[in-house]
Amino acid sequence: MVVTEDLNNISNDLFTLLLYLSSRLLNPSIMLKGLALPPSHVKVIFHLAKLGPCPVSQIANHLIISRPNMTPIIDKLISEGYVDRYDDPNDRRIIMIKMTEKAHKFLHDVESDAKAQLIEKLKLLEKDDLEKIKVILPQLNDIVQKIK
Amino acid sequence: MVVTEDLNNISNDLFTLLLYLSSRLLNPSIMLKGLALPPSHVKVIFHLAKLGPCPVSQIANHLIISRPNMTPIIDKLISEGYVDRYDDPNDRRIIMIKMTEKAHKFLHDVESDAKAQLIEKLKLLEKDDLEKIKVILPQLNDIVQKIK
DNA sequence: TATTGTTATACTCTATAACTATA
DNA sequence: TATAGTTATAGAGTATAACAATA
């Protein structure tokens, strides 16, 4: 049976896992530095990749970016060819944002780099441990994926 | 035996895990917003908590913050009582930074909030899944902790 | 009246180059 | 000569309030 103490332990372990992952394997905020686009812009593309075309304010709400700052971000992404803007026929107040092929390629490159870095670090592990996480990770992903 | 294909799969699973964790459970960059201190300042405190007292430039190197920007960051952290500055007796060029009790309490509060949020999300899982990750997480942490 | 997106503006955070002090 | 930290400064990112257009 799962009790409050279990929830506390699991939450502690998850918190530790997040710290370990970002300090030892892949720090998202450091990964986003040194790219052709500023972090906030990359996050917008990530968001569009996950949810598809979105209204400006929905992106702002999800990424905790203030509405006024979305305008220059979207302007720059458009001028560099990463997203397109189009009107919502059902509500003329709304402007929809959609990522382009260039943005898909950009994300793919970022992801490839990140995974290449991960592989280098994973090579440092012993074979037993690699065998273990090879089994564990899919199980954990199945569970985490159910949340929300 | 662990082969290249396994490394690719593991790296894919790890990447997916990081995305799931930060989008469904706890997004570090969103967690750092809305705090009393800007993200860069909080990261400095986190770094000091992990490594103990550090020279300014070591903090800068690890967090990918440029050296000149460390000065105002440290100034502000000192003025608000989160860190102390003292000289390294062995090398008079070096200025050491050390976190205060107030910073420890601050980190503890941030961590408590994060864990409370995690628990709320974990409650959405079924008991079977909770039993599973209760077993899985410590195993994964043991392995990840060995890297680097 | 509420919401979407924009403008204007001030504030904060950041990056670069040049400087001082010590090694 | 190389390194630690600082100063000066320009640029990039962000938050707030006020506005126009649409619902």
GROMACS .gro file of C-alpha atoms (C1' of nucleotides) in nm:
model
  342
    1MET     CA    1   0.000   0.000   0.000
    2VAL     CA    2   0.123   0.350  -0.080
    3VAL     CA    3   0.129   0.586   0.215
    4THR     CA    4   0.230   0.946   0.277
    5GLU     CA    5   0.581   0.837   0.370
    6ASP     CA    6   0.616   0.667   0.033
    7LEU     CA    7   0.506   0.981  -0.148
    8ASN     CA    8   0.768   1.176   0.044
    9ASN     CA    9   1.039   0.928  -0.044
   10ILE     CA   10   0.942   0.918  -0.410
   11SER     CA   11   0.934   1.296  -0.430
   12ASN     CA   12   1.278   1.313  -0.266
   13ASP     CA   13   1.415   1.058  -0.511
   14LEU     CA   14   1.263   1.242  -0.808
   15PHE     CA   15   1.408   1.571  -0.690
   16THR     CA   16   1.749   1.408  -0.652
   17LEU     CA   17   1.715   1.251  -0.995
   18LEU     CA   18   1.643   1.586  -1.156
   19LEU     CA   19   1.946   1.741  -0.985
   20TYR     CA   20   2.170   1.451  -1.090
   21LEU     CA   21   2.046   1.453  -1.447
   22SER     CA   22   2.092   1.824  -1.496
   23SER     CA   23   2.427   1.848  -1.320
   24ARG     CA   24   2.587   1.526  -1.448
   25LEU     CA   25   2.420   1.448  -1.778
   26LEU     CA   26   2.246   1.735  -1.950
   27ASN     CA   27   2.173   2.079  -1.814
   28PRO     CA   28   1.886   2.228  -2.018
   29SER     CA   29   1.975   2.589  -1.944
   30ILE     CA   30   2.340   2.540  -2.038
   31MET     CA   31   2.234   2.344  -2.346
   32LEU     CA   32   2.032   2.645  -2.462
   33LYS     CA   33   2.329   2.881  -2.435
   34GLY     CA   34   2.552   2.934  -2.734
   35LEU     CA   35   2.281   2.850  -2.984
   36ALA     CA   36   2.185   3.072  -3.277
   37LEU     CA   37   1.870   3.175  -3.088
   38PRO     CA   38   1.818   3.307  -2.732
   39PRO     CA   39   1.672   3.059  -2.479
   40SER     CA   40   1.325   3.213  -2.479
   41HIS     CA   41   1.302   3.180  -2.857
   42VAL     CA   42   1.412   2.818  -2.848
   43LYS     CA   43   1.155   2.745  -2.580
   44VAL     CA   44   0.882   2.884  -2.804
   45ILE     CA   45   0.989   2.647  -3.083
   46PHE     CA   46   0.996   2.354  -2.838
   47HIS     CA   47   0.646   2.444  -2.727
   48LEU     CA   48   0.516   2.458  -3.083
   49ALA     CA   49   0.682   2.123  -3.157
   50LYS     CA   50   0.502   1.968  -2.862
   51LEU     CA   51   0.155   2.121  -2.904
   52GLY     CA   52   0.137   2.222  -3.270
   53PRO     CA   53   0.018   2.568  -3.386
   54CYS     CA   54  -0.080   2.787  -3.089
   55PRO     CA   55  -0.223   3.135  -3.019
   56VAL     CA   56   0.037   3.383  -2.895
   57SER     CA   57  -0.109   3.416  -2.548
   58GLN     CA   58  -0.127   3.041  -2.495
   59ILE     CA   59   0.246   3.018  -2.562
   60ALA     CA   60   0.303   3.308  -2.323
   61ASN     CA   61   0.097   3.144  -2.048
   62HIS     CA   62   0.263   2.806  -2.078
   63LEU     CA   63   0.618   2.939  -2.088
   64ILE     CA   64   0.557   3.212  -1.829
   65ILE     CA   65   0.663   3.481  -2.074
   66SER     CA   66   0.471   3.810  -2.046
   67ARG     CA   67   0.238   3.886  -2.338
   68PRO     CA   68   0.414   4.209  -2.444
   69ASN     CA   69   0.744   4.028  -2.481
   70MET     CA   70   0.597   3.771  -2.714
   71THR     CA   71   0.571   4.031  -2.991
   72PRO     CA   72   0.947   4.088  -3.038
   73ILE     CA   73   1.018   3.717  -2.988
   74ILE     CA   74   0.768   3.615  -3.259
   75ASP     CA   75   0.889   3.900  -3.484
   76LYS     CA   76   1.245   3.773  -3.464
   77LEU     CA   77   1.146   3.409  -3.514
   78ILE     CA   78   0.948   3.510  -3.823
   79SER     CA   79   1.227   3.727  -3.964
   80GLU     CA   80   1.468   3.435  -3.932
   81GLY     CA   81   1.222   3.189  -4.083
   82TYR     CA   82   1.153   2.968  -3.781
   83VAL     CA   83   0.778   3.033  -3.747
   84ASP     CA   84   0.482   3.167  -3.945
   85ARG     CA   85   0.195   3.384  -3.825
   86TYR     CA   86  -0.164   3.344  -3.947
   87ASP     CA   87  -0.511   3.454  -3.841
   88ASP     CA   88  -0.762   3.238  -3.660
   89PRO     CA   89  -1.074   3.244  -3.881
   90ASN     CA   90  -1.302   3.179  -3.581
   91ASP     CA   91  -1.176   3.461  -3.359
   92ARG     CA   92  -1.023   3.759  -3.529
   93ARG     CA   93  -0.846   3.869  -3.211
   94ILE     CA   94  -0.628   3.559  -3.216
   95ILE     CA   95  -0.302   3.521  -3.406
   96MET     CA   96  -0.181   3.167  -3.453
   97ILE     CA   97   0.189   3.072  -3.459
   98LYS     CA   98   0.318   2.769  -3.649
   99MET     CA   99   0.673   2.638  -3.676
  100THR     CA  100   0.842   2.598  -4.015
  101GLU     CA  101   1.053   2.320  -4.163
  102LYS     CA  102   1.362   2.522  -4.069
  103ALA     CA  103   1.251   2.511  -3.703
  104HIS     CA  104   1.199   2.134  -3.721
  105LYS     CA  105   1.550   2.094  -3.859
  106PHE     CA  106   1.687   2.327  -3.590
  107LEU     CA  107   1.525   2.122  -3.312
  108HIS     CA  108   1.648   1.801  -3.466
  109ASP     CA  109   2.005   1.933  -3.464
  110VAL     CA  110   1.980   2.048  -3.103
  111GLU     CA  111   1.844   1.708  -3.004
  112SER     CA  112   2.119   1.524  -3.192
  113ASP     CA  113   2.389   1.727  -3.019
  114ALA     CA  114   2.233   1.663  -2.679
  115LYS     CA  115   2.209   1.290  -2.741
  116ALA     CA  116   2.568   1.274  -2.865
  117GLN     CA  117   2.677   1.437  -2.539
  118LEU     CA  118   2.467   1.190  -2.341
  119ILE     CA  119   2.628   0.894  -2.516
  120GLU     CA  120   2.977   1.018  -2.429
  121LYS     CA  121   2.884   1.032  -2.061
  122LEU     CA  122   2.705   0.697  -2.068
  123LYS     CA  123   3.020   0.532  -2.196
  124LEU     CA  124   3.176   0.602  -1.855
  125LEU     CA  125   2.936   0.358  -1.691
  126GLU     CA  126   3.009  -0.009  -1.633
  127LYS     CA  127   2.829  -0.265  -1.845
  128ASP     CA  128   2.619  -0.394  -1.555
  129ASP     CA  129   2.483  -0.047  -1.489
  130LEU     CA  130   2.412   0.013  -1.855
  131GLU     CA  131   2.219  -0.313  -1.874
  132LYS     CA  132   2.018  -0.204  -1.572
  133ILE     CA  133   1.919   0.143  -1.691
  134LYS     CA  134   1.843   0.001  -2.033
  135VAL     CA  135   1.563  -0.193  -1.862
  136ILE     CA  136   1.469   0.070  -1.604
  137LEU     CA  137   1.434   0.380  -1.822
  138PRO     CA  138   1.147   0.261  -2.045
  139GLN     CA  139   0.954   0.153  -1.735
  140LEU     CA  140   1.003   0.490  -1.570
  141ASN     CA  141   0.908   0.677  -1.888
  142ASP     CA  142   0.587   0.475  -1.917
  143ILE     CA  143   0.488   0.583  -1.569
  144VAL     CA  144   0.595   0.949  -1.583
  145GLN     CA  145   0.423   0.984  -1.917
  146LYS     CA  146   0.088   0.907  -1.746
  147ILE     CA  147   0.103   1.218  -1.530
  148LYS     CA  148  -0.105   1.524  -1.620
  149MET     CA  149   2.660  -0.712  -2.397
  150VAL     CA  150   2.617  -0.337  -2.442
  151VAL     CA  151   2.652  -0.220  -2.799
  152THR     CA  152   2.624   0.109  -2.985
  153GLU     CA  153   2.258   0.049  -3.048
  154ASP     CA  154   2.197   0.016  -2.675
  155LEU     CA  155   2.377   0.344  -2.607
  156ASN     CA  156   2.155   0.510  -2.865
  157ASN     CA  157   1.842   0.369  -2.707
  158ILE     CA  158   1.947   0.463  -2.357
  159SER     CA  159   2.034   0.815  -2.466
  160ASN     CA  160   1.695   0.847  -2.638
  161ASP     CA  161   1.517   0.725  -2.325
  162LEU     CA  162   1.715   0.961  -2.104
  163PHE     CA  163   1.637   1.255  -2.331
  164THR     CA  164   1.269   1.164  -2.324
  165LEU     CA  165   1.283   1.129  -1.947
  166LEU     CA  166   1.430   1.477  -1.907
  167LEU     CA  167   1.161   1.624  -2.130
  168TYR     CA  168   0.885   1.440  -1.941
  169LEU     CA  169   1.019   1.538  -1.602
  170SER     CA  170   1.055   1.904  -1.685
  171SER     CA  171   0.726   1.936  -1.870
  172ARG     CA  172   0.509   1.718  -1.645
  173LEU     CA  173   0.668   1.725  -1.303
  174LEU     CA  174   0.904   2.009  -1.234
  175ASN     CA  175   1.044   2.261  -1.477
  176PRO     CA  176   1.363   2.405  -1.325
  177SER     CA  177   1.353   2.730  -1.520
  178ILE     CA  178   0.990   2.795  -1.430
  179MET     CA  179   1.059   2.696  -1.070
  180LEU     CA  180   1.326   2.968  -1.053
  181LYS     CA  181   1.086   3.238  -1.172
  182GLY     CA  182   0.885   3.433  -0.920
  183LEU     CA  183   1.140   3.385  -0.644
  184ALA     CA  184   1.288   3.666  -0.437
  185LEU     CA  185   1.612   3.633  -0.635
  186PRO     CA  186   1.682   3.620  -1.012
  187PRO     CA  187   1.765   3.277  -1.159
  188SER     CA  188   2.139   3.347  -1.191
  189HIS     CA  189   2.160   3.439  -0.824
  190VAL     CA  190   1.975   3.126  -0.717
  191LYS     CA  191   2.204   2.913  -0.931
  192VAL     CA  192   2.505   3.060  -0.753
  193ILE     CA  193   2.356   2.961  -0.418
  194PHE     CA  194   2.281   2.610  -0.548
  195HIS     CA  195   2.640   2.582  -0.666
  196LEU     CA  196   2.777   2.688  -0.329
  197ALA     CA  197   2.546   2.441  -0.156
  198LYS     CA  198   2.682   2.160  -0.371
  199LEU     CA  199   3.054   2.244  -0.366
  200GLY     CA  200   3.102   2.456  -0.055
  201PRO     CA  201   3.294   2.786  -0.054
  202CYS     CA  202   3.431   2.868  -0.403
  203PRO     CA  203   3.645   3.131  -0.577
  204VAL     CA  204   3.438   3.373  -0.788
  205SER     CA  205   3.581   3.255  -1.119
  206GLN     CA  206   3.516   2.889  -1.044
  207ILE     CA  207   3.150   2.969  -0.992
  208ALA     CA  208   3.150   3.166  -1.317
  209ASN     CA  209   3.310   2.880  -1.512
  210HIS     CA  210   3.075   2.614  -1.380
  211LEU     CA  211   2.756   2.815  -1.432
  212ILE     CA  212   2.867   2.967  -1.766
  213ILE     CA  213   2.827   3.319  -1.626
  214SER     CA  214   3.082   3.572  -1.752
  215ARG     CA  215   3.334   3.690  -1.493
  216PRO     CA  216   3.234   4.059  -1.505
  217ASN     CA  217   2.874   3.971  -1.427
  218MET     CA  218   2.972   3.783  -1.116
  219THR     CA  219   3.060   4.110  -0.941
  220PRO     CA  220   2.708   4.258  -0.935
  221ILE     CA  221   2.558   3.915  -0.862
  222ILE     CA  222   2.785   3.862  -0.561
  223ASP     CA  223   2.734   4.225  -0.451
  224LYS     CA  224   2.359   4.175  -0.446
  225LEU     CA  225   2.378   3.837  -0.273
  226ILE     CA  226   2.600   3.994  -0.005
  227SER     CA  227   2.377   4.298   0.040
  228GLU     CA  228   2.079   4.071   0.095
  229GLY     CA  229   2.271   3.844   0.330
  230TYR     CA  230   2.284   3.525   0.124
  231VAL     CA  231   2.663   3.495   0.090
  232ASP     CA  232   2.984   3.620   0.247
  233ARG     CA  233   3.309   3.720   0.079
  234TYR     CA  234   3.654   3.648   0.226
  235ASP     CA  235   4.014   3.641   0.109
  236ASP     CA  236   4.208   3.328   0.023
  237PRO     CA  237   4.518   3.345   0.248
  238ASN     CA  238   4.721   3.136  -0.002
  239ASP     CA  239   4.654   3.348  -0.310
  240ARG     CA  240   4.571   3.711  -0.256
  241ARG     CA  241   4.414   3.741  -0.603
  242ILE     CA  242   4.136   3.500  -0.508
  243ILE     CA  243   3.814   3.598  -0.335
  244MET     CA  244   3.620   3.315  -0.180
  245ILE     CA  245   3.239   3.308  -0.162
  246LYS     CA  246   3.052   3.123   0.111
  247MET     CA  247   2.679   3.088   0.161
  248THR     CA  248   2.513   3.202   0.484
  249GLU     CA  249   2.250   3.041   0.707
  250LYS     CA  250   1.990   3.258   0.533
  251ALA     CA  251   2.088   3.102   0.199
  252HIS     CA  252   2.058   2.753   0.344
  253LYS     CA  253   1.710   2.835   0.469
  254PHE     CA  254   1.620   2.986   0.131
  255LEU     CA  255   1.729   2.670  -0.053
  256HIS     CA  256   1.543   2.455   0.194
  257ASP     CA  257   1.223   2.650   0.129
  258VAL     CA  258   1.262   2.629  -0.249
  259GLU     CA  259   1.322   2.256  -0.219
  260SER     CA  260   1.020   2.208   0.006
  261ASP     CA  261   0.795   2.391  -0.237
  262ALA     CA  262   0.923   2.184  -0.526
  263LYS     CA  263   0.870   1.859  -0.340
  264ALA     CA  264   0.521   1.961  -0.232
  265GLN     CA  265   0.436   2.022  -0.598
  266LEU     CA  266   0.583   1.685  -0.691
  267ILE     CA  267   0.371   1.507  -0.432
  268GLU     CA  268   0.052   1.663  -0.569
  269LYS     CA  269   0.134   1.533  -0.916
  270LEU     CA  270   0.240   1.191  -0.788
  271LYS     CA  271  -0.100   1.149  -0.624
  272LEU     CA  272  -0.248   1.131  -0.973
  273LEU     CA  273  -0.070   0.799  -1.034
  274GLU     CA  274  -0.220   0.458  -0.965
  275LYS     CA  275  -0.088   0.258  -0.672
  276ASP     CA  276   0.078  -0.002  -0.893
  277ASP     CA  277   0.280   0.265  -1.070
  278LEU     CA  278   0.376   0.430  -0.743
  279GLU     CA  279   0.496   0.096  -0.605
  280LYS     CA  280   0.705   0.053  -0.920
  281ILE     CA  281   0.878   0.390  -0.922
  282LYS     CA  282   0.937   0.362  -0.550
  283VAL     CA  283   1.163   0.069  -0.635
  284ILE     CA  284   1.300   0.202  -0.962
  285LEU     CA  285   1.407   0.554  -0.863
  286PRO     CA  286   1.671   0.463  -0.603
  287GLN     CA  287   1.826   0.216  -0.850
  288LEU     CA  288   1.841   0.480  -1.121
  289ASN     CA  289   1.984   0.740  -0.883
  290ASP     CA  290   2.256   0.498  -0.775
  291ILE     CA  291   2.363   0.459  -1.135
  292VAL     CA  292   2.335   0.820  -1.249
  293GLN     CA  293   2.525   0.930  -0.940
  294LYS     CA  294   2.827   0.732  -1.061
  295ILE     CA  295   2.872   0.945  -1.372
  296LYS     CA  296   3.140   1.214  -1.384
  297DT     C1'  297  -1.709   4.392  -1.979
  298DA     C1'  298  -1.336   4.057  -2.094
  299DT     C1'  299  -0.974   3.905  -2.394
  300DT     C1'  300  -0.608   3.927  -2.768
  301DG     C1'  301  -0.222   4.138  -2.916
  302DT     C1'  302   0.052   4.563  -2.946
  303DT     C1'  303   0.315   4.994  -2.805
  304DA     C1'  304   0.598   5.252  -2.488
  305DT     C1'  305   0.911   5.252  -2.132
  306DA     C1'  306   1.198   5.151  -1.758
  307DC     C1'  307   1.446   4.788  -1.539
  308DT     C1'  308   1.732   4.386  -1.508
  309DC     C1'  309   2.052   4.061  -1.691
  310DT     C1'  310   2.433   3.972  -2.007
  311DA     C1'  311   2.856   4.003  -2.307
  312DT     C1'  312   3.282   4.231  -2.450
  313DA     C1'  313   3.695   4.487  -2.390
  314DA     C1'  314   4.009   4.717  -2.105
  315DC     C1'  315   4.200   4.784  -1.643
  316DT     C1'  316   4.440   4.672  -1.158
  317DA     C1'  317   4.652   4.362  -0.853
  318DT     C1'  318   4.880   3.942  -0.764
  319DA     C1'  319   5.121   3.517  -0.909
  320DT     C1'  320   5.341   3.632  -1.898
  321DA     C1'  321   4.913   3.447  -1.696
  322DT     C1'  322   4.532   3.466  -1.383
  323DA     C1'  323   4.166   3.677  -1.043
  324DG     C1'  324   3.852   4.013  -1.004
  325DT     C1'  325   3.672   4.467  -1.130
  326DT     C1'  326   3.501   4.872  -1.412
  327DA     C1'  327   3.265   5.069  -1.801
  328DT     C1'  328   2.939   5.025  -2.136
  329DA     C1'  329   2.641   4.871  -2.490
  330DG     C1'  330   2.312   4.529  -2.596
  331DA     C1'  331   1.959   4.179  -2.512
  332DG     C1'  332   1.571   4.013  -2.230
  333DT     C1'  333   1.184   4.118  -1.911
  334DA     C1'  334   0.792   4.329  -1.655
  335DT     C1'  335   0.437   4.684  -1.609
  336DA     C1'  336   0.082   4.988  -1.756
  337DA     C1'  337  -0.192   5.173  -2.112
  338DC     C1'  338  -0.395   5.121  -2.570
  339DA     C1'  339  -0.679   4.942  -3.004
  340DA     C1'  340  -0.949   4.576  -3.193
  341DT     C1'  341  -1.254   4.204  -3.134
  342DA     C1'  342  -1.561   3.901  -2.864
   0.00000   0.00000   0.00000
